[in-house]
Every structure is written in structure tokens, then in C-alpha cells.
Coordinates of C-alpha atoms in Angstrom, one line a residue:
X10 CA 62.4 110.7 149.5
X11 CA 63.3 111.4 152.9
X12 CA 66.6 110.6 154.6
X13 CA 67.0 108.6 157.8
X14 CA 69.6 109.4 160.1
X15 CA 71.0 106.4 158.8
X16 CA 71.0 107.4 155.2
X17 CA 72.4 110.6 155.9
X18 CA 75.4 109.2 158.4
X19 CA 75.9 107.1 155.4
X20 CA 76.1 109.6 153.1
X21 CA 78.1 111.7 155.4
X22 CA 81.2 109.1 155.9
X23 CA 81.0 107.5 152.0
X24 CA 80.1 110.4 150.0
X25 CA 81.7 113.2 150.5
X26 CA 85.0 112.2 151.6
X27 CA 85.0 110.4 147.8
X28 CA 84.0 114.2 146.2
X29 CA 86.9 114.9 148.2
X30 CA 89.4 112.6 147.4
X31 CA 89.7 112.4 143.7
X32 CA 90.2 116.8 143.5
X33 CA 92.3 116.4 146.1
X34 CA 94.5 113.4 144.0
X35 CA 93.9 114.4 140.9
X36 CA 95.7 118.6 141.6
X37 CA 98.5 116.5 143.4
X38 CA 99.0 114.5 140.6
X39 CA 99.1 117.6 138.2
X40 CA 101.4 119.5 140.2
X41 CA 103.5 116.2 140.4
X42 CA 103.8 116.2 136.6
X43 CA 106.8 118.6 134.8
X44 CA 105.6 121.5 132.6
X45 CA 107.4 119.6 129.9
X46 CA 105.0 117.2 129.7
X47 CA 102.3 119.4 129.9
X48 CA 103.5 121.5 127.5
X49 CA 104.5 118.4 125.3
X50 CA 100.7 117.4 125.8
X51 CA 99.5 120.4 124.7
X52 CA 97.9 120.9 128.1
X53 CA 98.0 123.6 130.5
X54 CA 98.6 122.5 134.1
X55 CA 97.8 126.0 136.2
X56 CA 94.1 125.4 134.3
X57 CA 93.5 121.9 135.5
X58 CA 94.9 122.6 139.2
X59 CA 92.9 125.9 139.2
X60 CA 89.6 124.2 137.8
X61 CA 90.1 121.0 140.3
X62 CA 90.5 123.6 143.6
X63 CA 87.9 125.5 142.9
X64 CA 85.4 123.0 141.5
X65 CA 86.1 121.2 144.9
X66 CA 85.2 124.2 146.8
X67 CA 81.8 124.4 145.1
X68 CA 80.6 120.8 144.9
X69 CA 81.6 119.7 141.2
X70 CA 85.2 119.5 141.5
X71 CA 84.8 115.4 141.4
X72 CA 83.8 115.6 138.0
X73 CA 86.1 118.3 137.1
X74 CA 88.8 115.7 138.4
X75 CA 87.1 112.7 136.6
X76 CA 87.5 114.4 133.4
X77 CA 91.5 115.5 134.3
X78 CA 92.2 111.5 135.3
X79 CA 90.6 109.7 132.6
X80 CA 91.0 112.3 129.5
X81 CA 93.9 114.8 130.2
X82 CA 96.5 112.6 132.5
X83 CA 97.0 110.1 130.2
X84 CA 97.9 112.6 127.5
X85 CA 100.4 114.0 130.3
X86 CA 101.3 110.9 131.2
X87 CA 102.2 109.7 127.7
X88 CA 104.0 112.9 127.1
X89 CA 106.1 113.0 130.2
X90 CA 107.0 109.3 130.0
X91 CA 108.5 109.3 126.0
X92 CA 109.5 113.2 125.4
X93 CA 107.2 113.5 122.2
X94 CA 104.0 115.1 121.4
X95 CA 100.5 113.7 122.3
X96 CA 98.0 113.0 119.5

């Protein structure tokens, strides 16, 4: 398969700004979150911030932050919004 210049501007301007963009939200949103709630979640925030930075830096850090926003935030989420512990 061989990419056009069109292909590749297209890839350029859509792709990776998106492997980008969810690293990029998903370490704000962890280092928005209180350690409470991590620690309520049994969760531990430097790990996920750490593993989202550098998985951004070498190409994976999209999934890295798929897996934080669908699996671990909620827990976070659930923890830091009613004080208890996270099944």
C-alpha cells in the first residue's frame, strides 16, 4: 500500500494530533483528580500520569490513555465524587 501525498497530509492533520490528544487529556484529568480519590480507588495516580507521558513519547500512549479513561477514571471518578471505596 502506498501513500499519496494526500493520504499522508491526511494522516498528518487527523491522526496524530488524536494520539496526541487523548495522553494529553487523559494526565490532565489525573492530575485534576485528589489523591483521596485515588487512593479511595485503590489506584495510583503518579503510575497512570507517568505511563500516559511516556507512552505518548513513544507512539502507544493513546492506548495507554484509552485504558486510564474507560477503565481507571471511572473508578476515580466514582471514588472522588461519594468518599467510599471502589469495587
Amino acid at each position: 500500500m502506498n501513500l499519496g501525498p494526500t493520504e499522508l497530509l491526511l494522516f498528518t492533520l487527523l491522526i496524530i494530533p488524536l494520539a496526541l490528544v487523548f495522553p494529553i487529556w487523559g494526565i490532565i484529568d489525573a492530575a485534576g483528580r485528589p489523591d483521596s480519590a485515588w487512593a479511595r480507588a485503590e489506584q495510583n495516580k503518579t503510575l497512570w500520569i507517568v505511563l500516559q507521558a511516556v507512552g505518548m513519547l513513544v507512539c502507544f500512549g493513546w492506548i495507554l490513555a484509552v485504558v486510564y479513561l474507560f477503565a481507571i477514571r471511572p473508578k476515580v471518578k466514582q471514588a472522588q465524587d461519594f468518599g467510599g471505596t471502589v469495587a
